[in-house]
Amino acid sequence: ARIVIIAVLAAGIGYLVWRGAQPGSAAPGFVLHDQNGQLTSLAQFRGKVVALTFLDPQCRQICPLTSETLLRSLQALGPAAAHVQLLGVNVNVADSSLADLQAYTHEHGMDGLGPRWRFLSGTPAQLQRVWHDYNIHVAVVDDDVQHDAEVILIDPKGRERAIQPTLMSYGAASNEAQ
């Protein structure tokens, strides 16, 4: 099990370097609205580990798998989960209303997390800035939003520590969560 953990961490750090970030570099800040209309900033979660991901509220493929992995990760952490904040940033500017974010949150069981889950959106310019700052590729092809599927782990001091690409299988979600 320790070898698997080391391999996953090494892969995550390698991926950080590949995408241009240095492990331990400050995570770019942002302020967006959450699914309840509350202004939410990355900085307000200093002191917690943040798992940041990018989701399409209309997605029926990889985004629900990412959400399931996040839920399983919190379950695996037990009491330590209280020190983790989950943030999702919308990648679909056409479906960015509070109703869209709330529907995704409810449909995928994230609403049971209360304030530990925030699904964030903003103006197209605000979202594009966050995507750019985190090197997230987003494109619309034939009315389908395509984007990088990954979870960025940010430490309690606000530094990027690792990136875990979402695996493409529900069977792998439990291992990925661990």
CSV table of N, CA and C in Angstrom, one decimal:
chain,number,residue,atom,x,y,z
A,1,ALA,N,0.8,-1.2,0.0
A,1,ALA,CA,0.0,0.0,0.0
A,1,ALA,C,0.9,1.3,0.0
A,2,ARG,N,2.0,1.2,0.8
A,2,ARG,CA,2.8,2.4,0.8
A,2,ARG,C,3.5,2.7,-0.6
A,3,ILE,N,3.8,1.6,-1.3
A,3,ILE,CA,4.4,1.8,-2.6
A,3,ILE,C,3.4,2.5,-3.6
A,4,VAL,N,2.1,2.1,-3.5
A,4,VAL,CA,1.1,2.7,-4.3
A,4,VAL,C,0.9,4.1,-4.0
A,5,ILE,N,0.9,4.5,-2.7
A,5,ILE,CA,0.8,5.9,-2.3
A,5,ILE,C,2.0,6.7,-2.8
A,6,ILE,N,3.2,6.2,-2.6
A,6,ILE,CA,4.3,6.9,-3.1
A,6,ILE,C,4.3,7.1,-4.6
A,7,ALA,N,3.8,6.0,-5.3
A,7,ALA,CA,3.7,6.1,-6.8
A,7,ALA,C,2.7,7.2,-7.2
A,8,VAL,N,1.6,7.2,-6.5
A,8,VAL,CA,0.5,8.2,-6.9
A,8,VAL,C,1.0,9.6,-6.6
A,9,LEU,N,1.7,9.8,-5.4
A,9,LEU,CA,2.2,11.1,-5.1
A,9,LEU,C,3.3,11.6,-6.1
A,10,ALA,N,4.2,10.6,-6.5
A,10,ALA,CA,5.2,10.9,-7.5
A,10,ALA,C,4.6,11.3,-8.8
A,11,ALA,N,3.6,10.6,-9.2
A,11,ALA,CA,2.9,10.9,-10.5
A,11,ALA,C,2.2,12.3,-10.4
A,12,GLY,N,1.6,12.6,-9.3
A,12,GLY,CA,1.0,13.9,-9.1
A,12,GLY,C,2.0,15.0,-9.2
A,13,ILE,N,3.1,14.8,-8.5
A,13,ILE,CA,4.1,15.9,-8.5
A,13,ILE,C,4.7,16.0,-9.9
A,14,GLY,N,4.9,14.9,-10.6
A,14,GLY,CA,5.4,14.9,-12.0
A,14,GLY,C,4.5,15.6,-12.9
A,15,TYR,N,3.2,15.4,-12.7
A,15,TYR,CA,2.2,16.1,-13.5
A,15,TYR,C,2.2,17.6,-13.2
A,16,LEU,N,2.3,18.0,-12.0
A,16,LEU,CA,2.4,19.4,-11.6
A,16,LEU,C,3.6,20.1,-12.4
A,17,VAL,N,4.7,19.4,-12.4
A,17,VAL,CA,5.9,20.0,-13.1
A,17,VAL,C,5.6,20.1,-14.6
A,18,TRP,N,5.0,19.0,-15.2
A,18,TRP,CA,4.7,18.9,-16.6
A,18,TRP,C,3.8,20.1,-17.0
A,19,ARG,N,2.8,20.4,-16.2
A,19,ARG,CA,1.9,21.5,-16.6
A,19,ARG,C,2.4,22.9,-16.2
A,20,GLY,N,3.6,23.0,-15.7
A,20,GLY,CA,4.2,24.3,-15.5
A,20,GLY,C,4.2,24.8,-14.1
A,21,ALA,N,3.6,24.0,-13.2
A,21,ALA,CA,3.5,24.5,-11.8
A,21,ALA,C,4.7,23.7,-11.0
A,22,GLN,N,5.2,24.4,-10.0
A,22,GLN,CA,6.2,23.8,-9.2
A,22,GLN,C,5.5,23.3,-7.9
A,23,PRO,N,5.8,22.1,-7.5
A,23,PRO,CA,5.2,21.6,-6.2
A,23,PRO,C,5.6,22.6,-5.1
A,24,GLY,N,4.6,23.1,-4.4
A,24,GLY,CA,4.8,24.0,-3.3
A,24,GLY,C,4.6,25.5,-3.7
A,25,SER,N,4.4,25.7,-5.0
A,25,SER,CA,4.1,27.1,-5.5
A,25,SER,C,2.7,27.5,-5.0
A,26,ALA,N,2.5,28.8,-4.8
A,26,ALA,CA,1.2,29.3,-4.4
A,26,ALA,C,0.2,29.0,-5.4
A,27,ALA,N,-1.0,28.5,-4.9
A,27,ALA,CA,-2.1,28.3,-5.8
A,27,ALA,C,-2.7,29.7,-6.1
A,28,PRO,N,-3.0,29.9,-7.4
A,28,PRO,CA,-3.6,31.2,-7.8
A,28,PRO,C,-5.0,31.4,-7.1
A,29,GLY,N,-5.1,32.6,-6.6
A,29,GLY,CA,-6.4,33.0,-5.9
A,29,GLY,C,-7.5,33.3,-6.8
A,30,PHE,N,-8.7,33.2,-6.3
A,30,PHE,CA,-9.9,33.6,-7.1
A,30,PHE,C,-11.0,33.8,-6.1
A,31,VAL,N,-12.0,34.6,-6.6
A,31,VAL,CA,-13.3,34.8,-5.9
A,31,VAL,C,-14.4,34.5,-6.9
A,32,LEU,N,-15.3,33.6,-6.6
A,32,LEU,CA,-16.4,33.2,-7.4
A,32,LEU,C,-17.7,33.0,-6.5
A,33,HIS,N,-18.8,32.9,-7.1
A,33,HIS,CA,-20.1,32.6,-6.4
A,33,HIS,C,-20.3,31.1,-6.3
A,34,ASP,N,-20.7,30.6,-5.1
A,34,ASP,CA,-21.0,29.2,-5.0
A,34,ASP,C,-22.5,28.9,-5.4
A,35,GLN,N,-22.9,27.6,-5.2
A,35,GLN,CA,-24.2,27.2,-5.7
A,35,GLN,C,-25.3,27.9,-4.9
A,36,ASN,N,-25.0,28.5,-3.8
A,36,ASN,CA,-26.0,29.3,-3.0
A,36,ASN,C,-25.9,30.8,-3.2
A,37,GLY,N,-25.1,31.2,-4.1
A,37,GLY,CA,-24.9,32.6,-4.4
A,37,GLY,C,-24.0,33.4,-3.5
A,38,GLN,N,-23.3,32.6,-2.6
A,38,GLN,CA,-22.3,33.2,-1.7
A,38,GLN,C,-21.0,33.4,-2.4
A,39,LEU,N,-20.4,34.6,-2.2
A,39,LEU,CA,-19.0,34.8,-2.6
A,39,LEU,C,-18.1,33.9,-1.9
A,40,THR,N,-17.2,33.3,-2.7
A,40,THR,CA,-16.3,32.3,-2.1
A,40,THR,C,-14.9,32.5,-2.7
A,41,SER,N,-13.9,32.6,-1.8
A,41,SER,CA,-12.5,32.8,-2.3
A,41,SER,C,-11.7,31.6,-1.8
A,42,LEU,N,-10.7,31.3,-2.6
A,42,LEU,CA,-9.8,30.3,-2.2
A,42,LEU,C,-9.1,30.6,-0.9
A,43,ALA,N,-8.8,31.9,-0.7
A,43,ALA,CA,-8.1,32.3,0.5
A,43,ALA,C,-8.8,32.0,1.8
A,44,GLN,N,-10.2,32.0,1.7
A,44,GLN,CA,-10.9,31.8,3.0
A,44,GLN,C,-10.8,30.4,3.5
A,45,PHE,N,-10.1,29.5,2.8
A,45,PHE,CA,-9.9,28.1,3.2
A,45,PHE,C,-8.5,27.8,3.7
A,46,ARG,N,-7.7,28.9,3.9
A,46,ARG,CA,-6.4,28.7,4.5
A,46,ARG,C,-6.6,27.9,5.8
A,47,GLY,N,-5.7,27.0,6.0
A,47,GLY,CA,-5.7,26.2,7.2
A,47,GLY,C,-6.4,24.9,7.0
A,48,LYS,N,-7.0,24.7,5.8
A,48,LYS,CA,-7.5,23.4,5.4
A,48,LYS,C,-6.8,22.9,4.1
A,49,VAL,N,-6.9,21.6,3.9
A,49,VAL,CA,-6.5,21.1,2.6
A,49,VAL,C,-7.7,21.3,1.7
A,50,VAL,N,-7.4,21.8,0.5
A,50,VAL,CA,-8.4,22.0,-0.5
A,50,VAL,C,-8.2,21.1,-1.7
A,51,ALA,N,-9.3,20.4,-2.0
A,51,ALA,CA,-9.3,19.6,-3.2
A,51,ALA,C,-10.1,20.4,-4.3
A,52,LEU,N,-9.4,20.9,-5.3
A,52,LEU,CA,-10.0,21.7,-6.3
A,52,LEU,C,-10.2,21.0,-7.6
A,53,THR,N,-11.4,21.0,-8.1
A,53,THR,CA,-11.6,20.3,-9.4
A,53,THR,C,-12.4,21.2,-10.3
A,54,PHE,N,-12.6,20.8,-11.6
A,54,PHE,CA,-13.3,21.5,-12.6
A,54,PHE,C,-14.4,20.7,-13.2
A,55,LEU,N,-15.6,21.1,-13.1
A,55,LEU,CA,-16.8,20.3,-13.5
A,55,LEU,C,-17.8,21.0,-14.4
A,56,ASP,N,-18.4,20.2,-15.2
A,56,ASP,CA,-19.5,20.7,-16.1
A,56,ASP,C,-20.8,20.2,-15.4
A,57,PRO,N,-21.7,21.2,-15.0
A,57,PRO,CA,-23.0,20.7,-14.4
A,57,PRO,C,-23.9,19.9,-15.2
A,58,GLN,N,-23.6,19.8,-16.6
A,58,GLN,CA,-24.4,19.0,-17.5
A,58,GLN,C,-23.8,17.7,-17.8
A,59,CYS,N,-22.6,17.5,-17.4
A,59,CYS,CA,-21.8,16.3,-17.7
A,59,CYS,C,-22.4,15.1,-17.2
A,60,ARG,N,-22.4,14.0,-17.9
A,60,ARG,CA,-22.9,12.7,-17.5
A,60,ARG,C,-21.9,11.6,-17.6
A,61,GLN,N,-20.6,12.0,-17.8
A,61,GLN,CA,-19.5,11.0,-18.0
A,61,GLN,C,-18.5,11.2,-16.9
A,62,ILE,N,-17.5,12.0,-17.1
A,62,ILE,CA,-16.3,12.0,-16.2
A,62,ILE,C,-16.5,12.9,-15.0
A,63,CYS,N,-17.3,13.9,-15.1
A,63,CYS,CA,-17.5,14.8,-13.9
A,63,CYS,C,-18.2,14.1,-12.8
A,64,PRO,N,-19.3,13.3,-13.0
A,64,PRO,CA,-19.8,12.5,-11.9
A,64,PRO,C,-18.8,11.5,-11.3
A,65,LEU,N,-17.9,11.0,-12.1
A,65,LEU,CA,-16.9,10.1,-11.6
A,65,LEU,C,-15.9,10.9,-10.7
A,66,THR,N,-15.6,12.1,-11.0
A,66,THR,CA,-14.7,12.9,-10.2
A,66,THR,C,-15.4,13.2,-8.9
A,67,SER,N,-16.7,13.6,-8.9
A,67,SER,CA,-17.5,13.8,-7.7
A,67,SER,C,-17.5,12.6,-6.8
A,68,GLU,N,-17.7,11.4,-7.4
A,68,GLU,CA,-17.8,10.2,-6.6
A,68,GLU,C,-16.5,9.9,-6.0
A,69,THR,N,-15.4,10.2,-6.7
A,69,THR,CA,-14.0,10.0,-6.1
A,69,THR,C,-13.8,10.9,-4.9
A,70,LEU,N,-14.3,12.2,-5.0
A,70,LEU,CA,-14.2,13.1,-3.9
A,70,LEU,C,-15.0,12.6,-2.7
A,71,LEU,N,-16.2,12.2,-2.9
A,71,LEU,CA,-17.0,11.7,-1.8
A,71,LEU,C,-16.3,10.5,-1.1
A,72,ARG,N,-15.8,9.6,-1.9
A,72,ARG,CA,-15.2,8.4,-1.4
A,72,ARG,C,-13.9,8.8,-0.6
A,73,SER,N,-13.2,9.8,-1.1
A,73,SER,CA,-12.0,10.3,-0.4
A,73,SER,C,-12.3,10.8,1.0
A,74,LEU,N,-13.4,11.6,1.1
A,74,LEU,CA,-13.8,12.1,2.4
A,74,LEU,C,-14.2,10.9,3.3
A,75,GLN,N,-14.9,9.9,2.8
A,75,GLN,CA,-15.3,8.8,3.6
A,75,GLN,C,-14.0,8.1,4.1
A,76,ALA,N,-13.0,7.9,3.2
A,76,ALA,CA,-11.8,7.2,3.6
A,76,ALA,C,-11.0,8.0,4.7
A,77,LEU,N,-11.1,9.3,4.7
A,77,LEU,CA,-10.4,10.1,5.7
A,77,LEU,C,-11.0,10.0,7.1
A,78,GLY,N,-12.2,9.6,7.2
A,78,GLY,CA,-12.9,9.6,8.5
A,78,GLY,C,-12.9,11.0,9.1
A,79,PRO,N,-12.5,11.1,10.4
A,79,PRO,CA,-12.6,12.3,11.2
A,79,PRO,C,-11.7,13.4,10.5
A,80,ALA,N,-10.6,13.0,9.9
A,80,ALA,CA,-9.7,14.0,9.3
A,80,ALA,C,-10.4,14.8,8.1
A,81,ALA,N,-11.5,14.2,7.6
A,81,ALA,CA,-12.2,14.9,6.5
A,81,ALA,C,-12.7,16.3,6.9
A,82,ALA,N,-12.8,16.5,8.2
A,82,ALA,CA,-13.2,17.9,8.7
A,82,ALA,C,-12.2,19.0,8.3
A,83,HIS,N,-11.0,18.6,8.0
A,83,HIS,CA,-10.0,19.5,7.6
A,83,HIS,C,-9.8,19.6,6.1
A,84,VAL,N,-10.8,19.2,5.4
A,84,VAL,CA,-10.7,19.2,3.9
A,84,VAL,C,-11.9,20.0,3.3
A,85,GLN,N,-11.6,20.8,2.4
A,85,GLN,CA,-12.6,21.6,1.7
A,85,GLN,C,-12.6,21.2,0.2
A,86,LEU,N,-13.8,20.8,-0.3
A,86,LEU,CA,-13.9,20.5,-1.7
A,86,LEU,C,-14.5,21.7,-2.5
A,87,LEU,N,-13.8,22.0,-3.6
A,87,LEU,CA,-14.2,23.1,-4.4
A,87,LEU,C,-14.3,22.6,-5.9
A,88,GLY,N,-15.4,22.9,-6.5
A,88,GLY,CA,-15.6,22.6,-7.9
A,88,GLY,C,-15.8,23.9,-8.7
A,89,VAL,N,-15.0,24.1,-9.8
A,89,VAL,CA,-15.2,25.3,-10.6
A,89,VAL,C,-15.9,24.9,-11.9
A,90,ASN,N,-16.9,25.6,-12.2
A,90,ASN,CA,-17.7,25.3,-13.4
A,90,ASN,C,-16.9,25.6,-14.7
A,91,VAL,N,-17.0,24.7,-15.7
A,91,VAL,CA,-16.4,24.8,-16.9
A,91,VAL,C,-17.4,25.0,-18.1
A,92,ASN,N,-18.6,25.2,-17.7
A,92,ASN,CA,-19.7,25.3,-18.7
A,92,ASN,C,-20.3,26.7,-18.6
A,93,VAL,N,-19.9,27.7,-19.4
A,93,VAL,CA,-20.4,29.0,-19.2
A,93,VAL,C,-21.9,29.1,-19.7
A,94,ALA,N,-22.3,28.2,-20.5
A,94,ALA,CA,-23.7,28.2,-20.9
A,94,ALA,C,-24.7,27.7,-19.8
A,95,ASP,N,-24.2,26.9,-18.9
A,95,ASP,CA,-25.0,26.4,-17.8
A,95,ASP,C,-24.3,26.7,-16.5
A,96,SER,N,-24.4,28.0,-16.1
A,96,SER,CA,-23.7,28.5,-14.9
A,96,SER,C,-24.6,29.2,-13.9
A,97,SER,N,-25.9,28.9,-14.0
A,97,SER,CA,-26.8,29.5,-13.1
A,97,SER,C,-26.8,28.8,-11.8
A,98,LEU,N,-27.3,29.5,-10.7
A,98,LEU,CA,-27.3,28.8,-9.4
A,98,LEU,C,-28.1,27.5,-9.5
A,99,ALA,N,-29.2,27.5,-10.3
A,99,ALA,CA,-30.0,26.3,-10.4
A,99,ALA,C,-29.2,25.2,-11.1
A,100,ASP,N,-28.4,25.5,-12.0
A,100,ASP,CA,-27.5,24.5,-12.7
A,100,ASP,C,-26.6,23.9,-11.6
A,101,LEU,N,-25.9,24.7,-10.8
A,101,LEU,CA,-25.0,24.3,-9.9
A,101,LEU,C,-25.6,23.5,-8.7
A,102,GLN,N,-26.8,24.0,-8.3
A,102,GLN,CA,-27.6,23.3,-7.3
A,102,GLN,C,-28.1,21.9,-7.7
A,103,ALA,N,-28.5,21.8,-9.0
A,103,ALA,CA,-29.0,20.6,-9.5
A,103,ALA,C,-27.9,19.5,-9.6
A,104,TYR,N,-26.7,19.9,-10.0
A,104,TYR,CA,-25.5,19.0,-10.1
A,104,TYR,C,-25.2,18.6,-8.6
A,105,THR,N,-25.1,19.5,-7.7
A,105,THR,CA,-24.8,19.3,-6.3
A,105,THR,C,-25.7,18.2,-5.7
A,106,HIS,N,-27.0,18.4,-6.0
A,106,HIS,CA,-28.0,17.5,-5.4
A,106,HIS,C,-27.9,16.1,-6.1
A,107,GLU,N,-27.9,16.1,-7.5
A,107,GLU,CA,-27.9,14.9,-8.2
A,107,GLU,C,-26.8,14.0,-7.9
A,108,HIS,N,-25.6,14.5,-7.5
A,108,HIS,CA,-24.4,13.7,-7.3
A,108,HIS,C,-24.1,13.6,-5.8
A,109,GLY,N,-25.0,13.9,-4.9
A,109,GLY,CA,-24.9,13.7,-3.5
A,109,GLY,C,-23.9,14.6,-2.8
A,110,MET,N,-23.6,15.7,-3.4
A,110,MET,CA,-22.6,16.6,-2.8
A,110,MET,C,-23.3,17.5,-1.8
A,111,ASP,N,-24.6,17.7,-1.9
A,111,ASP,CA,-25.3,18.5,-0.9
A,111,ASP,C,-25.3,18.0,0.5
A,112,GLY,N,-25.1,16.7,0.6
A,112,GLY,CA,-25.0,16.1,2.0
A,112,GLY,C,-23.7,16.6,2.7
A,113,LEU,N,-22.8,17.2,2.0
A,113,LEU,CA,-21.5,17.6,2.6
A,113,LEU,C,-21.6,19.0,3.3
A,114,GLY,N,-22.8,19.7,3.0
A,114,GLY,CA,-22.9,21.0,3.6
A,114,GLY,C,-21.9,22.0,3.1
A,115,PRO,N,-21.3,22.8,4.0
A,115,PRO,CA,-20.4,23.8,3.6
A,115,PRO,C,-19.0,23.2,3.1
A,116,ARG,N,-18.8,21.9,3.3
A,116,ARG,CA,-17.5,21.4,2.8
A,116,ARG,C,-17.5,21.2,1.3
A,117,TRP,N,-18.6,21.5,0.6
A,117,TRP,CA,-18.6,21.4,-0.8
A,117,TRP,C,-19.1,22.7,-1.3
A,118,ARG,N,-18.4,23.3,-2.2
A,118,ARG,CA,-18.8,24.6,-2.9
A,118,ARG,C,-18.6,24.3,-4.4
A,119,PHE,N,-19.7,24.5,-5.2
A,119,PHE,CA,-19.6,24.5,-6.6
A,119,PHE,C,-19.6,25.9,-7.1
A,120,LEU,N,-18.6,26.4,-7.7
A,120,LEU,CA,-18.3,27.8,-8.0
A,120,LEU,C,-18.5,28.1,-9.5
A,121,SER,N,-19.0,29.3,-9.7
A,121,SER,CA,-19.2,29.9,-11.0
A,121,SER,C,-19.0,31.4,-11.0
A,122,GLY,N,-19.0,32.0,-12.2
A,122,GLY,CA,-18.9,33.4,-12.3
A,122,GLY,C,-19.2,33.8,-13.7
A,123,THR,N,-18.7,35.0,-14.1
A,123,THR,CA,-18.8,35.5,-15.5
A,123,THR,C,-17.9,34.6,-16.3
A,124,PRO,N,-18.2,34.6,-17.6
A,124,PRO,CA,-17.2,33.9,-18.5
A,124,PRO,C,-15.8,34.4,-18.4
A,125,ALA,N,-15.6,35.7,-18.2
A,125,ALA,CA,-14.2,36.2,-18.0
A,125,ALA,C,-13.6,35.7,-16.7
A,126,GLN,N,-14.4,35.7,-15.7
A,126,GLN,CA,-13.8,35.2,-14.4
A,126,GLN,C,-13.5,33.7,-14.5
A,127,LEU,N,-14.3,32.9,-15.1
A,127,LEU,CA,-14.1,31.5,-15.2
A,127,LEU,C,-12.9,31.2,-16.1
A,128,GLN,N,-12.8,31.9,-17.2
A,128,GLN,CA,-11.6,31.7,-18.1
A,128,GLN,C,-10.3,32.1,-17.4
A,129,ARG,N,-10.4,33.1,-16.6
A,129,ARG,CA,-9.1,33.4,-15.8
A,129,ARG,C,-8.7,32.3,-14.9
A,130,VAL,N,-9.7,31.7,-14.2
A,130,VAL,CA,-9.3,30.6,-13.3
A,130,VAL,C,-8.8,29.4,-14.1
A,131,TRP,N,-9.5,29.1,-15.2
A,131,TRP,CA,-9.0,28.0,-16.0
A,131,TRP,C,-7.6,28.2,-16.5
A,132,HIS,N,-7.3,29.5,-16.9
A,132,HIS,CA,-6.0,29.8,-17.4
A,132,HIS,C,-5.0,29.7,-16.3
A,133,ASP,N,-5.3,30.2,-15.1
A,133,ASP,CA,-4.4,30.2,-14.0
A,133,ASP,C,-4.0,28.8,-13.5
A,134,TYR,N,-5.0,27.9,-13.7
A,134,TYR,CA,-4.7,26.5,-13.3
A,134,TYR,C,-4.4,25.6,-14.5
A,135,ASN,N,-4.2,26.2,-15.7
A,135,ASN,CA,-3.8,25.4,-16.9
A,135,ASN,C,-4.9,24.3,-17.2
A,136,ILE,N,-6.1,24.7,-17.1
A,136,ILE,CA,-7.2,23.8,-17.4
A,136,ILE,C,-7.7,24.1,-18.8
A,137,HIS,N,-7.6,23.2,-19.7
A,137,HIS,CA,-8.0,23.3,-21.1
A,137,HIS,C,-9.5,23.1,-21.1
A,138,VAL,N,-10.3,24.0,-21.7
A,138,VAL,CA,-11.7,23.9,-21.8
A,138,VAL,C,-12.1,24.3,-23.3
A,139,ALA,N,-12.8,23.4,-23.9
A,139,ALA,CA,-13.3,23.7,-25.3
A,139,ALA,C,-14.7,23.1,-25.5
A,140,VAL,N,-15.4,23.8,-26.3
A,140,VAL,CA,-16.7,23.3,-26.7
A,140,VAL,C,-16.6,22.7,-28.1
A,141,VAL,N,-16.9,21.4,-28.3
A,141,VAL,CA,-16.9,20.8,-29.5
A,141,VAL,C,-18.2,20.1,-29.8
A,142,ASP,N,-18.9,20.5,-30.8
A,142,ASP,CA,-20.2,20.0,-31.2
A,142,ASP,C,-21.2,20.1,-30.0
A,143,ASP,N,-21.2,21.2,-29.3
A,143,ASP,CA,-22.1,21.4,-28.1
A,143,ASP,C,-21.7,20.6,-26.9
A,144,ASP,N,-20.5,20.0,-26.9
A,144,ASP,CA,-20.0,19.2,-25.8
A,144,ASP,C,-18.9,19.9,-25.2
A,145,VAL,N,-18.9,20.1,-23.9
A,145,VAL,CA,-17.9,20.8,-23.1
A,145,VAL,C,-16.8,19.8,-22.8
A,146,GLN,N,-15.6,20.0,-23.3
A,146,GLN,CA,-14.5,19.1,-23.1
A,146,GLN,C,-13.5,19.9,-22.2
A,147,HIS,N,-13.0,19.2,-21.2
A,147,HIS,CA,-12.1,19.9,-20.2
A,147,HIS,C,-11.2,18.8,-19.6
A,148,ASP,N,-10.1,19.3,-19.0
A,148,ASP,CA,-9.2,18.5,-18.2
A,148,ASP,C,-10.0,18.0,-16.9
A,149,ALA,N,-9.8,16.7,-16.6
A,149,ALA,CA,-10.5,16.2,-15.5
A,149,ALA,C,-9.4,15.8,-14.4
A,150,GLU,N,-9.3,16.6,-13.4
A,150,GLU,CA,-8.3,16.4,-12.4
A,150,GLU,C,-8.7,17.0,-11.1
A,151,VAL,N,-8.0,16.6,-10.1
A,151,VAL,CA,-8.2,17.2,-8.7
A,151,VAL,C,-6.8,17.8,-8.3
A,152,ILE,N,-6.8,19.0,-8.0
A,152,ILE,CA,-5.6,19.7,-7.6
A,152,ILE,C,-5.7,19.8,-6.0
A,153,LEU,N,-4.6,19.3,-5.4
A,153,LEU,CA,-4.6,19.3,-3.9
A,153,LEU,C,-3.8,20.5,-3.5
A,154,ILE,N,-4.4,21.4,-2.6
A,154,ILE,CA,-3.8,22.6,-2.1
A,154,ILE,C,-3.6,22.4,-0.6
A,155,ASP,N,-2.4,22.7,-0.1
A,155,ASP,CA,-2.2,22.5,1.3
A,155,ASP,C,-2.7,23.6,2.1
A,156,PRO,N,-2.7,23.5,3.5
A,156,PRO,CA,-3.3,24.5,4.3
A,156,PRO,C,-2.7,25.9,4.2
A,157,LYS,N,-1.5,25.9,3.7
A,157,LYS,CA,-0.8,27.2,3.5
A,157,LYS,C,-1.1,27.8,2.1
A,158,GLY,N,-1.9,27.2,1.3
A,158,GLY,CA,-2.3,27.7,0.0
A,158,GLY,C,-1.4,27.4,-1.1
A,159,ARG,N,-0.6,26.3,-1.0
A,159,ARG,CA,0.4,25.9,-2.0
A,159,ARG,C,-0.2,24.6,-2.7
A,160,GLU,N,0.0,24.6,-4.0
A,160,GLU,CA,-0.3,23.4,-4.8
A,160,GLU,C,0.7,22.3,-4.4
A,161,ARG,N,0.1,21.1,-4.1
A,161,ARG,CA,1.0,20.0,-3.7
A,161,ARG,C,1.0,18.9,-4.7
A,162,ALA,N,-0.2,18.6,-5.3
A,162,ALA,CA,-0.3,17.4,-6.2
A,162,ALA,C,-1.5,17.6,-7.1
A,163,ILE,N,-1.5,16.9,-8.2
A,163,ILE,CA,-2.6,16.9,-9.1
A,163,ILE,C,-2.9,15.4,-9.4
A,164,GLN,N,-4.1,15.0,-9.3
A,164,GLN,CA,-4.5,13.7,-9.5
A,164,GLN,C,-5.5,13.7,-10.7
A,165,PRO,N,-5.1,13.2,-11.9
A,165,PRO,CA,-6.1,13.1,-13.0
A,165,PRO,C,-7.2,12.1,-12.6
A,166,THR,N,-8.4,12.4,-13.0
A,166,THR,CA,-9.5,11.5,-12.7
A,166,THR,C,-9.3,10.3,-13.6
A,167,LEU,N,-9.4,9.1,-13.0
A,167,LEU,CA,-9.3,7.9,-13.8
A,167,LEU,C,-10.7,7.6,-14.4
A,168,MET,N,-10.7,6.9,-15.5
A,168,MET,CA,-11.9,6.8,-16.3
A,168,MET,C,-12.8,5.6,-16.0
A,169,SER,N,-12.8,5.2,-14.7
A,169,SER,CA,-13.6,4.0,-14.3
A,169,SER,C,-14.1,4.1,-12.9
A,170,TYR,N,-15.4,3.8,-12.7
A,170,TYR,CA,-16.0,3.7,-11.4
A,170,TYR,C,-15.3,2.6,-10.6
A,171,GLY,N,-14.8,1.6,-11.2
A,171,GLY,CA,-14.1,0.5,-10.5
A,171,GLY,C,-12.8,1.0,-9.9
A,172,ALA,N,-12.2,2.0,-10.4
A,172,ALA,CA,-11.0,2.6,-9.9
A,172,ALA,C,-11.2,3.7,-8.9
A,173,ALA,N,-12.5,4.1,-8.7
A,173,ALA,CA,-12.7,5.3,-7.8
A,173,ALA,C,-12.3,5.0,-6.4
A,174,SER,N,-12.5,3.8,-5.9
A,174,SER,CA,-12.2,3.6,-4.5
A,174,SER,C,-10.6,3.6,-4.3
A,175,ASN,N,-9.9,3.0,-5.3
A,175,ASN,CA,-8.4,3.1,-5.2
A,175,ASN,C,-7.9,4.5,-5.3
A,176,GLU,N,-8.5,5.2,-6.3
A,176,GLU,CA,-8.1,6.6,-6.5
A,176,GLU,C,-8.4,7.5,-5.2
A,177,ALA,N,-9.6,7.2,-4.6
A,177,ALA,CA,-9.9,7.9,-3.4
A,177,ALA,C,-8.9,7.7,-2.3
A,178,GLN,N,-8.4,6.5,-2.1
A,178,GLN,CA,-7.4,6.1,-1.1
A,178,GLN,C,-6.2,6.9,-1.4
